[in-house]
Each structure stands twice: as structure tokens, then as C-alpha cells.
Amino acid sequence: MDIQIEQPPVDRVRQKPQGERRGLVLINTGNGKGKSTAAFGLALRAHGRGKAVQIYQFVKVPSARFGEHRSFEQLGVPVEGLGDGFSWKSRDLDHSAELAREGWAKARQAILGGEYFMVVLDEITYPLIYGWLPLQEVLQTLRERPPQVHVVLTGRRCPQALIDLADTVTEMQLVKHAYQVGVPAQRGIED
Amino acid sequence: MDIQIEQPPVDRVRQKPQGERRGLVLINTGNGKGKSTAAFGLALRAHGRGKAVQIYQFVKVPSARFGEHRSFEQLGVPVEGLGDGFSWKSRDLDHSAELAREGWAKARQAILGGEYFMVVLDEITYPLIYGWLPLQEVLQTLRERPPQVHVVLTGRRCPQALIDLADTVTEMQLVKHAYQVGVPAQRGIED
């Protein structure tokens, strides 16, 4: 129950960053919670600043109506499910792969079009690691995008080449999870 | 540029969790990005499910108008800044400590009152590790809260006793950050 008391930080004269403001590639990966919710939080922040945001979800089905979909609808932020929830519903993996490629074509156009401040590619690592999307094309799209466009990618086991290309990468590490002690998923928390 | 292709998961008959649905204590800690934004994403999800959410921010000032504040205002989710942004603005630490204690009294009441589905205590670890809030009282409040209330706590260097008490803990690890290569903070991304 002890706590290590620390001193608050003193004012530091921070070196002003020398770089330019520009669109970033941000990745949330790892086995812990918070990869998608942190991407949603970023979208919420950008939207609040009056920026155009588009969210694509590579696993969720188009009809998904989780809490986040309802709130983003209220905000007027478009969220598009591109998948078929393959990990528990579909066993037609050829169809899942086809959906991923069709979805990526849309997302690619949104990134390259330059009309969005931020494009979120939620759970895109799964179609990548299942070999459904060509990693090279994703990397190339990110490299060739208009310089002001921010792209946020989420999902476990992010390919190293994406990490190398990204500007900001966070690994969400699972320390513990309520599921491990038998608490079931709950509406408003998990979906 | 190589990528290790994996097989999609096969359908598993999952053991149904035996525990009860109940309010959780969720913590986002670590030095990486995404602690607060993931808490905002959870609040967004809960709100979308029609649940009552209250967000308290222990470092932000009451007048803060970042992107997230503007979006939550649009959603009708109350966000209250309890601090004075002490780490860069105030040097009157006695005042900062007093604000933290006053803010905690409000947050404590919201948690114990039981009318909220979720209470977010954003950046609460800072007043705790600076010795401004009594850790014992925070622990006791979490233990004695109505069982259906979810509490989300964020901030670096979370005290171990809080981790021990929590149901779900994620450590956001910094893999890399755009700031490290000189890109300044940007509106819509950092605030």
C-alpha cells in the first residue's frame, strides 16, 4: 500500500522541435486493450477541432452498431465496417479476403485523395497478416499520400515494415484483464 | 519488408466466463500515447450505449477546449477539468494540491453516488504520486463503490496498489514518437 512520492516536474525550457507540422502515421499495436479505443479518441479529438475524419474497420461488419458507432453517428463522423467479422462468423475465407481487398481500395482512395485530415484503419493488421492485403501496396500508399494526411492503424502483431515507416507507435501491453477472472464482456465496455 | 503470413483463427468453442457482469476498474498507464484517448474511446462507447458517463481531468484546467472537449460537448458528455495544468503553468504547488483534493471530493461523490455507469479519472496518477491525494482513500472509494459502477483511471507510474485492485490494466508502451524526430505537437492530434 506504500506509494513512492515524487516531486512534480519543474519548468523546463524545452528545445523547440525543429521539424515541420505534417501528417503522421500512428500505430496502436500489442495484445492489450485500448488499441481501437485510443484511435477513436484521436478521431474524437480531430473532429472536435473541425477536421474531416474517416474511420474504416477491417473486421467489423457494415451493420455493426456498437456504442462507438452510435456516438460517431451522433457526431457525424463516418465509420464504415469493411469486414464480415471473420474470426467468429464467417468460414468463407475467400470471401473475407475479397472484402478486405475491396475495403482497402476504398481506404486507399480516401488516404490518397487528401480531403481527410485523418483516416483510421482499424484492425488492418489482421487482413495483412492473413495475407489478404499486399503489405507493399499499403506501405507505398502511406509513403505517397498527401503530406498533411494523418493515418492511424490498429491491430495486433503489426508487421515490422509498418512500424519502421510509422512516426508514432504505441504497444498496448496486457497487464491484466477482467476476462481472465471470468467477468464476461459487457455492453458499453467491450462493444 | 517480409511479412510472416498467419492462418486466421479457427472457430473455438469458448468456455463461457463464469463470473458476473459488474462494474470494472480499468487502468491505462505507461509512458506511451493512448492512455487518455483510450479512456475517451471507452466513454464514447458507453455513451453510445445510452449510459451516463462523467469525465474528470486532474491536470487540465476547467476552461480547456481541446478537440476532445468540443466533441464531448457535442455528445452531451460532461468533462470537468479539475486542475491548473501545473506541469507548465502554475508554480503554486500548494494551490495545485488543494485543487486536486477539491476535485477528488467531487469525483469520489460521483463514484459513490451510483448514478453513473462510468466515471473517468483522467491523469489521476499525478496528484497521487505527488502526494496531493491520499492513495488509501482512493483505494477505499473504489472498493466501496456501488458494484455496477465502472471507473477508468489514467496516467503514468500508476501506484502498484491500484494495479492490484484493478480488473483490467493496460500498459501503453512508447515504441516511438514523432516528437523524437522533431515534429512539433499538432492541433487535432495532441490536443
XYZ file of C-alpha atoms in Angstrom:
382
model
C 0.000 0.000 0.000
C 3.036 2.224 0.078
C 3.412 4.862 -2.538
C 6.607 6.434 -3.734
C 6.071 10.188 -3.572
C 7.710 12.139 -6.388
C 8.371 15.814 -6.960
C 6.210 17.496 -9.602
C 8.230 18.358 -12.694
C 9.946 21.730 -12.631
C 9.525 24.093 -15.524
C 11.941 23.209 -18.222
C 12.903 25.338 -21.133
C 12.061 22.846 -23.799
C 14.014 22.748 -27.006
C 11.543 23.794 -29.634
C 11.178 20.962 -32.136
C 12.845 21.864 -35.398
C 10.686 19.751 -37.676
C 7.609 20.658 -39.655
C 3.996 20.018 -38.795
C 2.849 17.274 -41.141
C 0.597 14.272 -41.367
C 1.692 11.370 -39.197
C 1.414 7.611 -39.384
C 0.320 6.444 -35.927
C 0.110 2.776 -34.913
C -1.541 1.166 -31.879
C -0.490 -2.457 -31.580
C 0.100 -5.106 -28.878
C -2.092 -7.620 -27.070
C -3.607 -5.208 -24.555
C -6.835 -3.224 -24.545
C -7.072 0.273 -25.929
C -5.763 -0.013 -29.496
C -9.072 0.806 -31.174
C -10.469 2.961 -28.366
C -7.340 5.165 -28.472
C -7.804 5.517 -32.240
C -11.431 6.502 -31.588
C -10.221 9.041 -29.019
C -7.905 10.566 -31.615
C -10.750 10.719 -34.118
C -12.897 12.408 -31.462
C -10.154 14.958 -30.835
C -9.602 15.715 -34.521
C -13.339 16.007 -35.119
C -13.593 18.434 -32.198
C -11.034 20.608 -33.964
C -13.270 20.704 -37.004
C -11.165 18.271 -39.038
C -12.571 15.748 -41.511
C -12.131 12.178 -40.248
C -12.999 8.842 -41.871
C -12.866 5.558 -39.965
C -12.597 2.196 -41.743
C -12.901 -1.035 -39.782
C -11.395 -4.080 -41.477
C -13.036 -6.720 -39.277
C -16.366 -5.225 -38.211
C -19.392 -5.794 -40.430
C -21.043 -2.811 -42.172
C -24.144 -3.154 -39.974
C -22.217 -3.032 -36.653
C -23.988 -0.812 -34.141
C -21.667 -0.865 -31.161
C -21.548 2.065 -28.766
C -18.800 3.775 -30.740
C -20.815 3.596 -33.962
C -23.773 5.238 -32.286
C -21.663 8.048 -30.819
C -19.785 8.680 -34.063
C -23.117 8.797 -35.864
C -24.242 11.447 -33.379
C -21.059 13.401 -34.133
C -21.367 12.962 -37.880
C -18.070 11.078 -38.173
C -18.363 8.354 -40.834
C -17.443 4.821 -39.736
C -17.512 2.061 -42.316
C -17.259 -1.629 -41.489
C -15.455 -3.391 -44.325
C -15.355 -6.943 -42.993
C -17.516 -9.896 -42.159
C -16.339 -10.445 -38.599
C -14.492 -13.460 -39.988
C -12.953 -14.622 -36.758
C -16.224 -15.845 -35.334
C -18.892 -15.726 -38.028
C -17.649 -16.459 -41.488
C -15.761 -19.533 -42.564
C -15.687 -18.425 -46.174
C -12.184 -17.041 -46.056
C -12.004 -16.359 -49.778
C -14.942 -14.033 -49.317
C -13.288 -12.416 -46.271
C -10.149 -11.823 -48.317
C -12.163 -10.325 -51.156
C -13.958 -7.970 -48.770
C -10.614 -6.880 -47.324
C -9.283 -6.053 -50.797
C -12.431 -4.150 -51.742
C -12.304 -2.270 -48.461
C -8.646 -1.445 -48.889
C -9.352 0.023 -52.338
C -11.764 2.472 -50.678
C -9.422 3.282 -47.818
C -6.519 3.792 -50.206
C -8.536 6.280 -52.210
C -9.525 8.172 -49.051
C -5.864 8.387 -47.972
C -4.569 9.481 -51.372
C -7.469 11.855 -52.071
C -6.216 14.308 -49.494
C -9.615 15.592 -48.392
C -9.345 13.969 -44.955
C -7.267 15.252 -42.051
C -7.281 11.743 -40.573
C -8.064 8.279 -41.880
C -8.341 5.459 -39.306
C -7.614 1.897 -40.494
C -8.955 -0.055 -37.541
C -7.776 -3.682 -37.233
C -5.997 -3.524 -40.582
C -3.166 -5.724 -39.292
C -5.408 -8.821 -39.491
C -6.012 -8.827 -43.269
C -2.316 -8.001 -43.618
C -1.040 -10.912 -41.543
C -3.535 -13.326 -43.126
C -2.067 -12.388 -46.498
C -5.311 -10.873 -47.802
C -3.833 -7.418 -48.430
C -0.475 -6.727 -50.086
C 1.768 -5.112 -47.470
C 3.832 -3.442 -50.195
C 0.822 -1.580 -51.506
C -0.147 -0.371 -48.035
C 3.411 0.868 -47.423
C 3.521 2.568 -50.794
C 0.163 4.278 -50.228
C 1.356 5.637 -46.893
C 4.583 6.903 -48.475
C 2.813 8.535 -51.408
C -0.063 10.119 -49.507
C -0.507 13.914 -49.425
C 1.850 15.148 -46.685
C -0.894 16.625 -44.479
C -2.900 13.394 -44.081
C -2.714 11.548 -40.736
C -3.282 7.796 -40.845
C -3.977 5.736 -37.714
C -3.551 1.939 -37.931
C -4.539 -0.562 -35.245
C -4.293 -4.285 -34.562
C -2.098 -6.949 -33.018
C 1.175 -8.214 -34.455
C 1.814 -5.196 -36.636
C 4.286 -6.009 -39.439
C 7.744 -4.572 -38.741
C 7.900 -2.675 -42.046
C 4.854 -0.659 -40.958
C 6.429 0.063 -37.569
C 9.578 1.201 -39.348
C 7.616 3.571 -41.553
C 5.413 4.980 -38.744
C 6.052 8.209 -36.834
C 4.381 7.259 -33.551
C 3.953 3.687 -32.324
C 2.422 2.536 -29.054
C 2.394 -1.034 -27.857
C -0.628 -1.713 -25.662
C 0.599 -4.370 -23.260
C -1.858 -6.540 -21.388
C -1.063 -6.369 -17.687
C -4.332 -7.990 -16.691
C -7.869 -8.316 -17.992
C -11.197 -8.853 -16.235
C -11.886 -11.739 -18.642
C -9.068 -13.694 -17.032
C -11.015 -13.884 -13.779
C -14.253 -14.825 -15.506
C -16.023 -11.496 -15.990
C -17.920 -11.710 -19.305
C -17.870 -8.991 -21.968
C -20.224 -6.138 -21.137
C -22.208 -3.759 -23.304
C -20.756 -0.265 -23.082
C -17.315 -1.618 -22.180
C -16.405 -4.181 -24.855
C -18.837 -3.062 -27.553
C 9.691 -5.882 -45.967
C 8.869 -9.529 -45.442
C 5.725 -10.412 -43.634
C 5.004 -13.567 -41.724
C 1.670 -14.859 -43.003
C -0.535 -16.461 -40.354
C -3.681 -18.546 -40.521
C -6.900 -16.815 -39.437
C -8.164 -18.164 -36.120
C -10.432 -21.193 -36.359
C -13.735 -21.208 -34.553
C -13.212 -22.207 -30.989
C -15.840 -23.296 -28.549
C -15.054 -20.753 -25.903
C -15.587 -21.560 -22.273
C -18.333 -19.209 -21.187
C -16.982 -16.976 -18.424
C -18.463 -17.991 -15.097
C -18.296 -14.596 -13.420
C -20.926 -11.900 -13.123
C -21.263 -8.735 -15.125
C -20.238 -5.915 -12.822
C -18.519 -2.573 -12.736
C -14.812 -2.725 -13.511
C -11.771 -0.733 -12.503
C -9.794 -0.131 -15.701
C -6.339 1.467 -15.756
C -4.330 2.855 -18.684
C -0.760 3.538 -17.626
C 2.766 3.573 -19.114
C 4.866 6.135 -20.962
C 3.273 5.703 -24.380
C 0.500 7.551 -26.146
C -3.115 6.499 -25.895
C -3.827 6.410 -22.156
C -6.314 9.276 -22.174
C -7.529 8.776 -25.746
C -8.387 5.132 -24.979
C -10.326 6.311 -21.918
C -12.142 8.798 -24.169
C -12.892 5.958 -26.596
C -14.427 3.932 -23.767
C -16.511 6.927 -22.712
C -17.642 7.318 -26.334
C -18.640 3.646 -26.452
C -20.543 3.758 -23.160
C -22.300 6.965 -24.185
C -23.308 5.355 -27.474
C -24.986 2.614 -25.448
C -27.037 5.234 -23.654
C -25.034 5.058 -20.427
C -24.322 8.031 -18.149
C -20.640 8.980 -18.207
C -18.726 11.636 -16.276
C -15.133 12.557 -17.085
C -12.866 14.290 -14.564
C -9.443 15.531 -15.604
C -6.991 16.048 -12.761
C -4.438 18.117 -14.682
C -6.427 20.005 -17.316
C -7.850 23.397 -16.406
C -11.638 23.880 -16.262
C -11.531 26.140 -19.335
C -9.677 23.630 -21.545
C -11.188 23.491 -25.036
C -9.176 20.790 -26.735
C -10.696 18.750 -29.539
C -11.997 16.116 -27.143
C -13.797 18.714 -25.036
C -15.558 20.083 -28.094
C -16.649 16.625 -29.273
C -17.830 15.544 -25.820
C -19.775 18.781 -25.559
C -21.450 17.913 -28.868
C -22.325 14.494 -27.438
C -23.526 15.901 -24.135
C -20.913 14.021 -22.101
C -19.734 16.183 -19.177
C -15.973 16.735 -18.902
C -14.652 18.698 -15.958
C -11.092 19.968 -15.666
C -10.089 19.928 -12.003
C -6.505 21.129 -12.261
C -4.375 24.094 -13.125
C -2.122 22.428 -15.671
C 0.574 22.570 -13.014
C 3.317 20.984 -15.021
C 3.794 24.005 -17.237
C 1.706 26.863 -15.894
C 1.414 27.015 -12.152
C 4.271 27.088 -9.692
C 1.939 27.455 -6.732
C 2.007 23.797 -5.796
C 0.016 24.272 -2.595
C -2.785 25.587 -4.745
C -2.407 22.692 -7.184
C -2.653 20.245 -4.291
C -5.734 21.996 -2.940
C -7.418 21.859 -6.353
C -6.635 18.147 -6.583
C -8.255 17.498 -3.188
C -11.330 19.552 -4.060
C -11.595 17.767 -7.392
C -11.222 14.374 -5.775
C -14.079 15.153 -3.366
C -16.334 15.684 -6.392
C -15.098 12.607 -8.209
C -15.486 10.487 -5.084
C -19.081 11.574 -4.716
C -19.795 10.770 -8.378
C -18.315 7.280 -7.953
C -20.141 6.525 -4.715
C -23.420 8.103 -5.831
C -24.061 5.252 -8.243
C -25.887 7.292 -10.870
C -23.063 6.943 -13.408
C -22.314 3.865 -15.473
C -18.741 5.112 -15.908
C -16.561 7.682 -14.186
C -13.236 8.562 -15.864
C -10.422 9.860 -13.638
C -8.044 11.156 -16.284
C -4.429 11.738 -15.183
C -5.271 10.970 -11.562
C -1.920 9.243 -11.037
C -0.130 12.620 -10.958
C -1.813 14.081 -7.853
C -1.384 10.634 -6.298
C 2.349 10.356 -6.908
C 2.934 13.973 -5.887
C 1.331 13.154 -2.555
C -1.602 15.541 -3.066
C -4.296 12.871 -2.792
C -4.391 10.104 -0.182
C -3.975 6.793 -2.008
C -5.773 4.945 0.778
C -8.891 6.993 0.294
C -8.897 6.399 -3.455
C -8.500 2.649 -2.908
C -11.236 2.620 -0.308
C -13.619 4.569 -2.555
C -13.058 2.098 -5.395
C -13.673 -0.838 -3.042
C -16.827 0.664 -1.544
C -18.404 1.924 -4.759
C -21.749 0.547 -5.952
C -20.911 -2.708 -7.761
C -22.262 -1.618 -11.147
C -20.028 1.482 -11.489
C -17.077 1.335 -13.918
C -14.107 3.563 -13.098
C -11.356 4.313 -15.623
C -8.066 5.739 -14.320
C -5.202 7.044 -16.445
C -1.683 8.358 -16.019
C 1.950 7.314 -15.863
C 3.593 5.468 -12.980
C 0.371 4.081 -11.554
C 0.811 3.041 -7.903
C 1.039 -0.742 -7.516
C -1.828 -0.915 -5.011
C -4.161 0.485 -7.669
C -2.903 -2.031 -10.229
C -3.500 -4.795 -7.699
C -7.066 -3.652 -7.132
C -7.913 -3.113 -10.827
C -9.700 -5.608 -13.073
C -8.163 -4.570 -16.392
C -4.786 -2.869 -16.757
C -3.041 -1.859 -19.964
C 0.472 -0.500 -20.145
C 0.874 1.830 -23.091
C 4.498 1.405 -24.084
C 6.254 4.014 -26.168
C 7.830 2.342 -29.167
C 8.489 5.628 -30.930
C 7.058 9.117 -31.087
C 7.072 11.749 -33.819
C 8.341 14.265 -31.244
C 11.603 12.352 -31.069
C 12.386 13.290 -34.659
C 11.414 16.909 -34.168
C 7.776 17.027 -35.273
C 6.009 19.585 -33.041
C 2.663 18.956 -31.351
C -0.249 19.463 -33.721
C -3.798 20.616 -33.176
C -6.220 17.733 -33.678
C -3.532 15.184 -32.783
C -2.099 16.251 -29.425
C -4.920 18.499 -28.256
